[in-house]
Amino acid sequence: MRRIRACGILLMTRSSPRSFLLLRHDDRWDLPKGRVDGDESDLDCALREFEEETGIPRSSIALDPTFRYTEVYSPIRKKTGERDHKTLVIFLATVPDRLEITLTEHLGHEWVEWRPPHDIQANTINPLLAAVADHLSAIDG
């Protein structure tokens, strides 16, 4: 079983109405994320992938140091049918308002208004957004 570690960032606006960024693949919505390279840390991987996939420099975002979402699951590879062991780590970051996106690997993007609960993708996105909703509720009181 191949072991994969991937990291990414959920980007949210601080302006009202609050929204978050999703990137479009041909068959689903996803976050800016990708696989860890060599000895790269989870955060370094997330920041690198975020910059590569959105064109937004890391200096433009504010990371939330108190949020880190981890999910472990076993996806099946489309080409071989083999199962992988995947660990996904997602960090939370904010920007004042929606930024321009420069896509390099995706078909499109969307800023989705923050109105939990969300039903976007049952296996990864929905549990992440539920964890973010709990986190923000605890902060906002």
XYZ file of N, CA, C and O in Angstrom:
564
model
N 0.854 -1.183 0.000
C 0.000 0.000 0.000
C 0.897 1.243 0.000
O 1.750 1.395 0.856
N 0.695 2.082 -0.989
C 1.476 3.310 -1.107
C 1.008 4.318 -0.057
O -0.180 4.509 0.143
N 1.968 4.979 0.595
C 1.654 6.020 1.581
C 1.805 7.385 0.925
O 2.848 7.678 0.349
N 0.751 8.202 1.049
C 0.736 9.536 0.455
C 0.423 10.544 1.548
O -0.459 10.320 2.384
N 1.136 11.656 1.547
C 0.850 12.757 2.465
C 0.635 13.999 1.605
O 1.490 14.357 0.794
N -0.516 14.621 1.764
C -0.860 15.827 1.003
C -1.279 16.927 1.962
O -1.859 16.648 3.022
N -0.982 18.159 1.582
C -1.300 19.296 2.443
C -1.864 20.437 1.608
O -1.520 20.582 0.432
N -2.710 21.225 2.235
C -3.318 22.341 1.529
C -3.836 23.397 2.475
O -3.637 23.321 3.689
N -4.507 24.372 1.888
C -5.026 25.514 2.644
C -6.464 25.789 2.239
O -6.780 25.837 1.045
N -7.307 25.969 3.239
C -8.652 26.494 3.017
C -8.550 28.001 3.221
O -8.186 28.451 4.310
N -8.831 28.774 2.177
C -8.742 30.225 2.237
C -10.123 30.824 2.400
O -11.028 30.527 1.619
N -10.268 31.678 3.414
C -11.541 32.344 3.692
C -11.344 33.854 3.707
O -10.264 34.338 4.058
N -12.397 34.562 3.361
C -12.361 36.020 3.474
C -12.810 36.415 4.874
O -13.539 35.685 5.543
N -12.351 37.592 5.292
C -12.816 38.155 6.572
C -13.956 39.141 6.338
O -14.640 39.533 7.265
N -14.176 39.540 5.085
C -15.225 40.503 4.763
C -16.588 39.820 4.792
O -16.690 38.606 4.741
N -17.614 40.652 4.863
C -18.972 40.128 4.893
C -19.595 40.277 3.503
O -19.463 41.337 2.892
N -20.245 39.267 2.975
C -20.385 37.943 3.567
C -19.086 37.142 3.417
O -18.426 37.186 2.372
N -18.748 36.440 4.462
C -17.548 35.608 4.465
C -17.696 34.533 3.385
O -18.780 34.013 3.155
N -16.587 34.211 2.720
C -16.621 33.171 1.689
C -15.306 32.401 1.703
O -14.337 32.822 2.336
N -15.290 31.263 1.013
C -14.084 30.445 0.943
C -13.856 30.025 -0.504
O -14.770 29.983 -1.318
N -12.602 29.697 -0.801
C -12.182 29.408 -2.160
C -12.183 27.913 -2.451
O -11.633 27.123 -1.683
N -12.791 27.552 -3.586
C -12.712 26.190 -4.109
C -12.170 26.243 -5.527
O -12.433 27.201 -6.260
N -11.432 25.204 -5.902
C -10.880 25.084 -7.244
C -11.571 23.938 -7.959
O -11.889 22.919 -7.347
N -11.766 24.086 -9.264
C -12.527 23.108 -10.042
C -11.617 22.135 -10.792
O -10.759 22.540 -11.568
N -11.807 20.852 -10.518
C -11.235 19.784 -11.341
C -12.311 19.404 -12.349
O -13.443 19.881 -12.286
N -12.014 18.498 -13.266
C -13.017 18.108 -14.251
C -14.201 17.383 -13.626
O -15.301 17.428 -14.148
N -13.995 16.733 -12.470
C -15.070 15.933 -11.873
C -15.455 16.324 -10.444
O -16.287 15.677 -9.833
N -14.846 17.379 -9.897
C -15.142 17.741 -8.511
C -14.566 19.108 -8.155
O -13.724 19.643 -8.864
N -15.017 19.622 -7.019
C -14.433 20.816 -6.413
C -13.385 20.367 -5.412
O -13.523 19.315 -4.789
N -12.350 21.170 -5.235
C -11.286 20.804 -4.300
C -10.623 22.065 -3.768
O -10.966 23.181 -4.152
N -9.637 21.852 -2.912
C -8.854 22.939 -2.332
C -7.497 23.000 -3.008
O -7.055 22.014 -3.597
N -6.805 24.119 -2.879
C -5.415 24.137 -3.326
C -4.605 23.237 -2.385
O -4.484 23.526 -1.194
N -4.095 22.141 -2.923
C -3.347 21.182 -2.111
C -2.519 20.293 -3.010
O -2.724 20.256 -4.220
N -1.590 19.578 -2.402
C -0.762 18.662 -3.169
C 0.133 17.850 -2.271
O 0.116 18.002 -1.041
N 0.930 17.000 -2.877
C 1.781 16.066 -2.141
C 3.037 16.726 -1.591
O 3.626 17.600 -2.216
N 3.440 16.227 -0.427
C 4.670 16.665 0.213
C 5.858 16.198 -0.625
O 5.900 15.050 -1.066
N 6.814 17.104 -0.837
C 8.042 16.790 -1.566
C 9.178 16.536 -0.581
O 9.490 17.414 0.239
N 9.790 15.364 -0.651
C 10.975 15.062 0.157
C 10.788 15.317 1.637
O 9.847 14.819 2.251
N 11.679 16.137 2.194
C 11.647 16.454 3.626
C 10.835 17.710 3.934
O 10.943 18.258 5.034
N 10.047 18.156 3.007
C 9.238 19.357 3.163
C 8.278 19.194 4.344
O 7.679 18.140 4.535
N 8.108 20.253 5.137
C 7.140 20.209 6.239
C 5.725 20.311 5.675
O 5.516 20.742 4.532
N 4.747 19.929 6.490
C 3.351 20.033 6.067
C 3.000 21.470 5.689
O 2.368 21.712 4.661
N 3.406 22.415 6.520
C 3.074 23.815 6.242
C 3.783 24.315 4.990
O 3.174 25.008 4.167
N 5.050 23.968 4.817
C 5.765 24.389 3.607
C 5.106 23.824 2.355
O 4.973 24.511 1.338
N 4.684 22.571 2.413
C 3.981 21.953 1.290
C 2.684 22.709 0.997
O 2.391 23.047 -0.150
N 1.887 22.965 2.046
C 0.609 23.655 1.865
C 0.809 25.034 1.242
O 0.084 25.414 0.314
N 1.794 25.778 1.724
C 2.052 27.116 1.192
C 2.545 27.061 -0.255
O 2.121 27.853 -1.096
N 3.445 26.126 -0.557
C 3.952 25.982 -1.923
C 2.818 25.651 -2.887
O 2.659 26.287 -3.933
N 2.014 24.635 -2.540
C 0.906 24.234 -3.404
C -0.108 25.368 -3.566
O -0.632 25.592 -4.654
N -0.380 26.079 -2.487
C -1.321 27.196 -2.520
C -0.851 28.262 -3.516
O -1.624 28.701 -4.370
N 0.411 28.651 -3.417
C 0.950 29.657 -4.345
C 0.925 29.157 -5.785
O 0.533 29.893 -6.696
N 1.339 27.908 -5.998
C 1.375 27.341 -7.351
C -0.010 27.290 -7.984
O -0.167 27.573 -9.172
N -1.022 26.924 -7.209
C -2.347 26.673 -7.775
C -3.257 27.900 -7.818
O -4.253 27.890 -8.541
N -2.934 28.956 -7.042
C -3.799 30.140 -7.023
C -3.122 31.398 -7.542
O -3.810 32.356 -7.903
N -1.790 31.420 -7.530
C -1.071 32.629 -7.897
C -1.043 33.665 -6.795
O -0.520 34.766 -6.967
N -1.575 33.330 -5.627
C -1.591 34.253 -4.488
C -0.319 34.018 -3.664
O -0.077 32.894 -3.214
N 0.484 35.059 -3.442
C 1.693 34.863 -2.632
C 1.357 34.607 -1.160
O 0.377 35.146 -0.644
N 2.173 33.789 -0.523
C 1.937 33.453 0.887
C 1.929 34.687 1.781
O 1.294 34.689 2.825
N 2.613 35.734 1.360
C 2.648 36.965 2.156
C 1.292 37.683 2.180
O 1.078 38.568 3.001
N 0.374 37.285 1.311
C -0.948 37.926 1.237
C -1.986 37.288 2.149
O -3.099 37.789 2.256
N -1.640 36.158 2.769
C -2.622 35.453 3.592
C -2.199 35.451 5.057
O -1.008 35.571 5.372
N -3.171 35.331 5.943
C -2.915 35.224 7.386
C -3.308 33.818 7.823
O -4.490 33.454 7.756
N -2.328 33.033 8.230
C -2.603 31.674 8.700
C -3.178 31.700 10.108
O -2.752 32.493 10.943
N -4.125 30.826 10.367
C -4.680 30.656 11.709
C -3.807 29.617 12.408
O -3.862 28.437 12.070
N -3.008 30.034 13.390
C -2.081 29.097 14.038
C -2.766 28.058 14.923
O -2.130 27.099 15.351
N -4.059 28.220 15.163
C -4.760 27.305 16.067
C -5.600 26.256 15.344
O -6.266 25.450 15.989
N -5.573 26.271 13.994
C -6.385 25.306 13.253
C -5.493 24.430 12.385
O -4.646 24.912 11.634
N -5.731 23.131 12.487
C -5.065 22.143 11.620
C -6.010 20.952 11.539
O -6.365 20.352 12.551
N -6.419 20.620 10.326
C -7.345 19.519 10.092
C -6.570 18.367 9.467
O -5.836 18.560 8.494
N -6.735 17.175 10.027
C -6.067 15.993 9.482
C -7.095 14.909 9.243
O -7.942 14.639 10.097
N -7.013 14.305 8.062
C -7.895 13.191 7.714
C -7.039 12.082 7.108
O -6.158 12.340 6.288
N -7.296 10.858 7.546
C -6.593 9.700 7.004
C -7.630 8.805 6.351
O -8.662 8.491 6.953
N -7.375 8.417 5.109
C -8.321 7.577 4.391
C -7.584 6.721 3.371
O -6.373 6.868 3.189
N -8.307 5.839 2.707
C -7.703 4.884 1.778
C -8.380 4.929 0.412
O -9.218 4.087 0.091
N -7.993 5.907 -0.418
C -8.595 5.993 -1.756
C -8.078 4.883 -2.671
O -6.997 4.330 -2.454
N -8.864 4.578 -3.686
C -8.482 3.572 -4.683
C -7.974 4.301 -5.927
O -8.641 5.207 -6.438
N -6.809 3.911 -6.393
C -6.235 4.503 -7.602
C -7.068 4.121 -8.820
O -7.397 2.947 -9.013
N -7.407 5.109 -9.639
C -8.244 4.867 -10.819
C -7.559 3.949 -11.825
O -8.190 3.078 -12.406
N -6.262 4.127 -12.038
C -5.557 3.373 -13.078
C -5.310 1.916 -12.706
O -5.370 1.040 -13.561
N -5.014 1.647 -11.418
C -4.617 0.288 -11.037
C -5.633 -0.420 -10.156
O -5.575 -1.639 -10.011
N -6.529 0.323 -9.536
C -7.482 -0.278 -8.610
C -6.883 -0.574 -7.246
O -7.555 -1.107 -6.372
N -5.610 -0.226 -7.058
C -4.959 -0.458 -5.771
C -5.354 0.618 -4.774
O -5.660 1.744 -5.142
N -5.328 0.261 -3.500
C -5.685 1.174 -2.430
C -4.431 1.841 -1.880
O -3.408 1.198 -1.709
N -4.510 3.130 -1.624
C -3.420 3.895 -1.019
C -3.785 4.254 0.415
O -4.960 4.255 0.795
N -2.778 4.581 1.198
C -2.977 5.108 2.555
C -2.649 6.591 2.460
O -1.495 6.961 2.239
N -3.663 7.446 2.589
C -3.459 8.877 2.383
C -3.734 9.656 3.659
O -4.748 9.454 4.319
N -2.808 10.561 3.975
C -2.984 11.508 5.073
C -3.096 12.892 4.453
O -2.223 13.315 3.692
N -4.176 13.584 4.780
C -4.433 14.919 4.271
C -4.397 15.896 5.439
O -5.061 15.677 6.454
N -3.616 16.955 5.298
C -3.512 17.991 6.326
C -3.917 19.315 5.694
O -3.364 19.708 4.658
N -4.884 19.998 6.309
C -5.368 21.275 5.788
C -5.209 22.359 6.853
O -5.605 22.177 8.007
N -4.651 23.475 6.423
C -4.505 24.653 7.274
C -5.574 25.659 6.881
O -6.119 25.604 5.774
N -5.866 26.591 7.775
C -6.865 27.628 7.544
C -6.151 28.973 7.435
O -5.285 29.287 8.250
N -6.508 29.738 6.412
C -5.935 31.073 6.230
C -7.043 32.026 5.820
O -8.078 31.618 5.294
N -6.791 33.316 6.081
C -7.775 34.340 5.726
C -7.120 35.460 4.929
O -5.904 35.664 4.985
N -7.975 36.159 4.205
C -7.611 37.387 3.494
C -8.735 38.389 3.751
O -9.853 37.994 4.071
N -8.433 39.686 3.632
C -9.490 40.673 3.888
C -10.709 40.500 2.996
O -11.839 40.604 3.445
N -10.486 40.253 1.700
C -11.587 40.134 0.746
C -11.167 39.181 -0.375
O -10.021 38.755 -0.433
N -12.085 38.871 -1.256
C -11.793 37.969 -2.382
C -10.641 38.520 -3.221
O -10.630 39.700 -3.555
N -9.718 37.644 -3.553
C -8.566 38.023 -4.361
C -8.698 37.444 -5.761
O -9.421 36.473 -5.982
N -7.948 38.024 -6.698
C -7.868 37.476 -8.048
C -7.084 36.169 -7.999
O -6.072 36.068 -7.302
N -7.540 35.186 -8.733
C -6.902 33.878 -8.774
C -6.275 33.684 -10.153
O -6.906 33.975 -11.174
N -5.046 33.182 -10.165
C -4.367 32.827 -11.403
C -4.255 31.314 -11.434
O -3.417 30.734 -10.747
N -5.131 30.673 -12.185
C -5.175 29.212 -12.217
C -4.054 28.642 -13.062
O -3.757 29.160 -14.136
N -3.449 27.564 -12.572
C -2.393 26.882 -13.319
C -2.719 25.413 -13.559
O -2.226 24.828 -14.506
N -3.528 24.817 -12.687
C -3.789 23.379 -12.778
C -5.275 23.027 -12.775
O -5.617 21.860 -12.840
N -6.150 24.004 -12.653
C -7.578 23.740 -12.495
C -8.389 24.406 -13.592
O -7.936 25.343 -14.238
N -9.612 23.926 -13.752
C -10.491 24.435 -14.797
C -11.173 25.745 -14.426
O -11.619 26.485 -15.292
N -11.301 25.992 -13.140
C -11.971 27.198 -12.678
C -11.874 27.320 -11.174
O -11.245 26.505 -10.502
N -12.518 28.358 -10.657
C -12.557 28.554 -9.211
C -13.877 29.229 -8.843
O -14.573 29.779 -9.699
N -14.183 29.158 -7.568
C -15.393 29.813 -7.080
C -15.183 30.230 -5.638
O -14.613 29.482 -4.844
N -15.625 31.433 -5.328
C -15.692 31.877 -3.943
C -17.097 31.523 -3.458
O -18.084 32.040 -3.974
N -17.184 30.617 -2.499
C -18.454 30.101 -2.002
C -18.810 30.817 -0.706
O -17.989 30.881 0.217
N -20.031 31.333 -0.647
C -20.456 32.031 0.567
C -20.490 31.055 1.741
O -20.981 29.931 1.627
N -19.973 31.508 2.877
C -19.901 30.702 4.080
C -21.273 30.669 4.753
O -21.709 31.644 5.362
N -21.957 29.525 4.594
C -23.273 29.311 5.207
C -23.363 27.853 5.642
O -24.041 27.056 4.992
N -22.654 27.494 6.712
C -22.674 26.077 7.120
C -24.064 25.645 7.570
O -24.842 26.485 8.023
N -24.397 24.376 7.427
C -23.528 23.310 6.920
C -23.500 23.311 5.390
O -24.474 23.675 4.740
N -22.358 22.906 4.843
C -22.174 22.839 3.395
C -22.238 21.394 2.928
O -21.836 20.487 3.643
N -22.733 21.196 1.713
C -22.778 19.864 1.120
C -22.118 19.953 -0.256
O -22.781 20.197 -1.258
N -20.799 19.762 -0.261
C -20.019 19.922 -1.485
C -19.393 18.604 -1.916
O -19.505 18.199 -3.052
N -18.707 17.964 -0.980
C -18.060 16.683 -1.256
C -18.034 15.910 0.062
O -17.354 16.300 1.004
N -18.747 14.809 0.117
C -18.964 14.084 1.372
C -17.684 13.577 2.030
O -17.563 13.584 3.249
N -16.715 13.134 1.231
C -15.563 12.452 1.808
C -14.502 13.355 2.405
O -13.818 12.954 3.326
N -14.303 14.529 1.888
C -13.219 15.376 2.391
C -13.680 16.792 2.721
O -13.468 17.270 3.825
N -14.313 17.455 1.784
C -14.652 18.867 1.946
C -15.686 19.080 3.055
O -15.511 19.947 3.912
N -16.758 18.290 3.055
C -17.804 18.491 4.070
C -17.280 18.330 5.496
O -17.576 19.177 6.350
N -16.507 17.270 5.821
C -15.977 17.161 7.186
C -15.017 18.298 7.543
O -15.022 18.778 8.676
N -14.217 18.733 6.576
C -13.320 19.867 6.816
C -14.123 21.118 7.146
O -13.832 21.815 8.128
N -15.133 21.418 6.343
C -15.934 22.620 6.572
C -16.685 22.549 7.898
O -16.853 23.568 8.574
N -17.119 21.363 8.303
C -17.767 21.205 9.609
C -16.764 21.500 10.727
O -17.113 22.157 11.725
N -15.529 21.041 10.575
C -14.492 21.312 11.579
C -14.174 22.805 11.639
O -13.977 23.367 12.722
N -14.145 23.459 10.481
C -13.905 24.906 10.449
C -15.067 25.641 11.118
O -14.853 26.587 11.880
N -16.298 25.221 10.864
C -17.467 25.853 11.494
C -17.376 25.744 13.012
O -17.624 26.722 13.733
N -17.012 24.570 13.520
C -16.847 24.395 14.973
C -15.744 25.297 15.503
O -15.881 25.929 16.557
N -14.649 25.350 14.779
C -13.504 26.186 15.182
C -13.891 27.665 15.236
O -13.595 28.357 16.209
N -14.559 28.150 14.196
C -14.958 29.556 14.157
C -15.994 29.872 15.223
O -15.963 30.966 15.803
N -16.895 28.944 15.503
C -17.889 29.151 16.558
C -17.217 29.304 17.899
O -17.622 30.141 18.723
N -16.198 28.506 18.148
C -15.468 28.582 19.424
C -14.735 29.915 19.554
O -14.673 30.486 20.645
N -14.201 30.421 18.438
C -13.481 31.695 18.461
C -14.438 32.865 18.604
O -14.213 33.783 19.394
N -15.537 32.834 17.819
C -16.491 33.937 17.793
C -17.394 33.970 19.024
O -18.030 34.972 19.302
N -17.449 32.823 19.728
C -18.264 32.745 20.930
C -19.659 32.543 20.625
O -20.684 32.796 20.791
